[in-house]
mmCIF file of C-alpha atoms in Angstrom:
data_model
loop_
_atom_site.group_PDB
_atom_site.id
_atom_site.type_symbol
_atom_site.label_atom_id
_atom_site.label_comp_id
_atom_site.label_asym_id
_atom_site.label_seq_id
_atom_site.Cartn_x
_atom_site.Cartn_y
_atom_site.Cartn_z
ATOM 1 C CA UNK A 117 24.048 1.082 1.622
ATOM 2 C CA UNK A 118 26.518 -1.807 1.014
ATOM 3 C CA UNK A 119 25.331 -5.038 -1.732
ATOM 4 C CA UNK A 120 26.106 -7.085 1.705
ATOM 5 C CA UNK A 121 24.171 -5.075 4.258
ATOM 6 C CA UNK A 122 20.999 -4.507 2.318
ATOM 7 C CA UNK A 123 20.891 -8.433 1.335
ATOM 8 C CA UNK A 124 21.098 -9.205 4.765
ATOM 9 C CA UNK A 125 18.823 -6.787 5.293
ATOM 10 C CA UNK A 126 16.092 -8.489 3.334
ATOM 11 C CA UNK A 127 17.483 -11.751 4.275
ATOM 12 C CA UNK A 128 16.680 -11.104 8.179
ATOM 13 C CA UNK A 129 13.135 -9.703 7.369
ATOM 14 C CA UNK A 130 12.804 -12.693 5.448
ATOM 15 C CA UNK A 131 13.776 -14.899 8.227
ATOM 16 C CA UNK A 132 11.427 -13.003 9.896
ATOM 17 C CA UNK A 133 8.546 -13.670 7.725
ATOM 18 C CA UNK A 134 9.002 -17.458 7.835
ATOM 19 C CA UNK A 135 8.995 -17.367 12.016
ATOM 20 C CA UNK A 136 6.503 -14.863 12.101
ATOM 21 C CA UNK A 137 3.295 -16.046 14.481
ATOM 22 C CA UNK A 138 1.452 -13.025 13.798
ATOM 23 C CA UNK A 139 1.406 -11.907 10.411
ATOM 24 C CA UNK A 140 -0.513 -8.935 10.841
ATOM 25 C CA UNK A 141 2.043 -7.184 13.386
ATOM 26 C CA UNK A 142 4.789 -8.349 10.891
ATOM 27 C CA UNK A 143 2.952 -6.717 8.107
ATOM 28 C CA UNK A 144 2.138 -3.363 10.358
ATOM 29 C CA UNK A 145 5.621 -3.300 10.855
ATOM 30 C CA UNK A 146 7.595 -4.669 8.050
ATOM 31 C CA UNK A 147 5.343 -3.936 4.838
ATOM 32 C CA UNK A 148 6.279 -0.264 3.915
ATOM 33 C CA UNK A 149 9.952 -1.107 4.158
ATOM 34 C CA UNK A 150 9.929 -3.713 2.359
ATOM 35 C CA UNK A 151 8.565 -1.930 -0.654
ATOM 36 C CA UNK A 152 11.358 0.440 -0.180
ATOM 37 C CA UNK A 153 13.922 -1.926 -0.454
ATOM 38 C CA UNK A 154 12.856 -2.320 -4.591
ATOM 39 C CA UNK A 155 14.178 1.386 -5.236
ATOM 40 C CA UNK A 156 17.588 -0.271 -4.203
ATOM 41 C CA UNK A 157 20.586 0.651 -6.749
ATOM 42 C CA UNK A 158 21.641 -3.182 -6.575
ATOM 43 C CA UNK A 159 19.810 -5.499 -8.651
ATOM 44 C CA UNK A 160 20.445 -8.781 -6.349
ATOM 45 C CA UNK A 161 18.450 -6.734 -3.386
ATOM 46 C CA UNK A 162 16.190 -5.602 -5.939
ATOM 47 C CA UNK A 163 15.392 -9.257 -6.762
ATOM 48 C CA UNK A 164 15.618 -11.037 -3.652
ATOM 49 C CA UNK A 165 12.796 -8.194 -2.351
ATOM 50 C CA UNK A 166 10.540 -9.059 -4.943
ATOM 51 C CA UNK A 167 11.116 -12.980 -4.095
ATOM 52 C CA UNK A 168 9.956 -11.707 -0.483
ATOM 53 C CA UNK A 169 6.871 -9.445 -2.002
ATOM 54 C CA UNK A 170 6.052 -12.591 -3.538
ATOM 55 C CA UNK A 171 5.585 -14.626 -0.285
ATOM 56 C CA UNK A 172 4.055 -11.884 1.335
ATOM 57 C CA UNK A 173 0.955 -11.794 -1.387
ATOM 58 C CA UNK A 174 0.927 -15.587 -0.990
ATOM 59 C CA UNK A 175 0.370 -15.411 2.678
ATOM 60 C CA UNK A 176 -2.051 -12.402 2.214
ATOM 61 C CA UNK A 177 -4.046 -13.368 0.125
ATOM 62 C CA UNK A 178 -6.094 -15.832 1.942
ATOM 63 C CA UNK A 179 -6.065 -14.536 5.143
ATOM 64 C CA UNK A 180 -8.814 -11.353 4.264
ATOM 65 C CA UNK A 181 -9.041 -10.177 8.023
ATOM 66 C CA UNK A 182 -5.400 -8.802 7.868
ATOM 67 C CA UNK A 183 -5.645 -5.296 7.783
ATOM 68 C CA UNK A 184 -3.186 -3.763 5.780
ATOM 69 C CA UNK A 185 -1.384 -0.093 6.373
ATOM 70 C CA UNK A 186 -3.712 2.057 3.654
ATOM 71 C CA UNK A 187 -2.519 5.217 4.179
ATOM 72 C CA UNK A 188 1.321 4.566 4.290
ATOM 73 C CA UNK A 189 1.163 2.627 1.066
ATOM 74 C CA UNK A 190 -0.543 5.408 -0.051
ATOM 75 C CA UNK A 191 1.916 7.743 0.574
ATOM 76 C CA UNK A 192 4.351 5.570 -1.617
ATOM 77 C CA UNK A 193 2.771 5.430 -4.035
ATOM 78 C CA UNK A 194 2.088 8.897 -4.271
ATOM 79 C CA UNK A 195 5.685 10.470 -2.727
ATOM 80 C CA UNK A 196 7.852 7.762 -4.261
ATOM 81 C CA UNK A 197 9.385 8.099 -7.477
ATOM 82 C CA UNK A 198 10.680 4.471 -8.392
ATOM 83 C CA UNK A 199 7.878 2.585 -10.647
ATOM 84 C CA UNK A 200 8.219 -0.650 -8.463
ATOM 85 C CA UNK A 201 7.558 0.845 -5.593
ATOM 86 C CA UNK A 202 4.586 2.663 -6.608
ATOM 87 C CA UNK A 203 3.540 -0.437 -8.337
ATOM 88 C CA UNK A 204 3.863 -2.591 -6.000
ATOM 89 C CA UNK A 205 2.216 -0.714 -3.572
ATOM 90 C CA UNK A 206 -0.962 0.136 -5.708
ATOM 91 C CA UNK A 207 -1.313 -3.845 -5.760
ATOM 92 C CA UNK A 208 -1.374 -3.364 -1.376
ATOM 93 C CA UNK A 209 -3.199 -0.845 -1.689
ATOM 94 C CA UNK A 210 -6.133 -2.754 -4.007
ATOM 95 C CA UNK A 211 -5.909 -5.359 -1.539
ATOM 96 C CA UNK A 212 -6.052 -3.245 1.559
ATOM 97 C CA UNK A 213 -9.051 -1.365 0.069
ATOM 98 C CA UNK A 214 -11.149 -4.705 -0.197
ATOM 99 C CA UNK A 215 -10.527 -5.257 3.290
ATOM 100 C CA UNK A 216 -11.235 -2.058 5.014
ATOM 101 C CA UNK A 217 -14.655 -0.618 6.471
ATOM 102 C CA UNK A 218 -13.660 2.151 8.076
ATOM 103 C CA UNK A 219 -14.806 5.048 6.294
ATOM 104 C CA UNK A 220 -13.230 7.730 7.766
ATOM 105 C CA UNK A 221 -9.840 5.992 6.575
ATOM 106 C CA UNK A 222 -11.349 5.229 3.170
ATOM 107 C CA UNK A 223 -12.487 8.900 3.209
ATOM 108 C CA UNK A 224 -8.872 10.091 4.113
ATOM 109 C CA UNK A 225 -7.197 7.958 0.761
ATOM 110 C CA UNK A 226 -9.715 9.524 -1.029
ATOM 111 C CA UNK A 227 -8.709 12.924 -0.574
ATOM 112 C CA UNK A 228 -5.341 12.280 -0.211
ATOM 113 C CA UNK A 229 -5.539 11.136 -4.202
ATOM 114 C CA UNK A 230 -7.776 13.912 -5.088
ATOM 115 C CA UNK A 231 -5.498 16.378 -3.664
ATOM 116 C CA UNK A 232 -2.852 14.985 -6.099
ATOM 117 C CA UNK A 233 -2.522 15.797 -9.547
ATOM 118 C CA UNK A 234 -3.260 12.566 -11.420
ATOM 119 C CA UNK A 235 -1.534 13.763 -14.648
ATOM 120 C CA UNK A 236 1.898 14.355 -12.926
ATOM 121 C CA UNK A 237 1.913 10.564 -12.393
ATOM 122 C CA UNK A 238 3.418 8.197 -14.896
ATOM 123 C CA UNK A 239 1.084 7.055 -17.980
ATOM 124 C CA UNK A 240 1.720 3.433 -16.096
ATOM 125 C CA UNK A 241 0.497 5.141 -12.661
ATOM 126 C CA UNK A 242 -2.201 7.388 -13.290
ATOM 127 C CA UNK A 243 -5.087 5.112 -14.371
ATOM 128 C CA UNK A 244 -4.380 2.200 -11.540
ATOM 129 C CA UNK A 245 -4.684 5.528 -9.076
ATOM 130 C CA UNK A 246 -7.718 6.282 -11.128
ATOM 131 C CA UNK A 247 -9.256 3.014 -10.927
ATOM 132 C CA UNK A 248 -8.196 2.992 -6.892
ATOM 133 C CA UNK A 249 -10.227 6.594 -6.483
ATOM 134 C CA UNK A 250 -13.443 5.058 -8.084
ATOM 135 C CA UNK A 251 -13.028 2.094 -5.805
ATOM 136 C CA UNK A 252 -12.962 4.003 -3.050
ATOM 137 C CA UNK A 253 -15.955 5.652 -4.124
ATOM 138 C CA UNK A 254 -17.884 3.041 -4.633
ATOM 139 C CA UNK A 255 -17.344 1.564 -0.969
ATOM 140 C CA UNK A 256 -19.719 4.900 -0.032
ATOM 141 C CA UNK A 257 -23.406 5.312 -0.225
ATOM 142 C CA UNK A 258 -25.375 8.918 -0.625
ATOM 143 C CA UNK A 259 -25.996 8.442 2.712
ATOM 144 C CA UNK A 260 -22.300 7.959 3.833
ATOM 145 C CA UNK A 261 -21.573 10.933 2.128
ATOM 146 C CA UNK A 262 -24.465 13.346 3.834
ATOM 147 C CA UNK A 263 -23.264 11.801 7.274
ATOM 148 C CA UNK A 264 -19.755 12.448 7.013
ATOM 149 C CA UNK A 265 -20.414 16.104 5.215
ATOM 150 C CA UNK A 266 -22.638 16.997 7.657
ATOM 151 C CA UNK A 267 -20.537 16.155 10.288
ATOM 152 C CA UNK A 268 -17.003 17.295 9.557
ATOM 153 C CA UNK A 269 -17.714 20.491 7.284
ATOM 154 C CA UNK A 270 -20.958 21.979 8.647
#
């Protein structure tokens, strides 16, 4: 894509952002893409999306009913290969783990990082995935476990 069209890009979902009355369908929506846009080949887009990540954690971060999309950041962090988007998306996810009590979706990240191969990730990656996999863990009880085991494998 065009220096032009991908600044206007992230200039309209900016614009967006700043009109937005509901911040949660704006992050359902807009989030994910918005971390793509720091794998861009041009460093103005590149910039002006991390000016707009920057907002976005600003307006997140107080607000700790917003639910945010776990298992698509997820997947960025695990299928991407740009460091800023994993990055930034382990920082979403961190936040989005803190937030969530549904364990079925905790449950689901859980596997979906043991099913990975944590050495394959970069040195930079593989302990914040680490430290994301005992978090999860520790949002479960015995008894969590036993339920959901006896339910969905037995």
């Amino acid at each position: 894509m065009e220096l032009a069209a991908e600044l206007e890009v992230v200039n309209r979902v900016e614009l967006k952002l700043a009109l937005t009355q509901n911040l949660q369908s704006f992050i359902t929506i807009y989030l994910c893409p918005i971390l793509l846009k720091l794998a861009s080949k041009n460093a103005p887009v590149r910039t002006k999306t991390l000016l707009l990540v920057s907002q976005l954690i600003k307006r997140i971060s107080p607000a700790p009913d917003l639910k945010l999309p776990l298992i698509p950041l997820l997947d960025l962090c695990l299928y991407q290969q740009n460091i800023q988007v994993q990055l930034y998306s382990l920082i979403f996810i961190t936040k989005a783990i803190d937030r969530e009590f549904d364990k079925l979706l905790l449950i689901s990240c859980w596997n979906k990082i043991l099913s990975n191969d944590l050495n394959s990730f970069r040195e930079s990656i593989s302990p914040r995935l680490l430290s994301i996999f005992l978090k999860l863990l520790l949002k479960f009880s015995v008894d969590d476990y036993n339920n959901f085991h006896s339910t969905y494998w037995e």
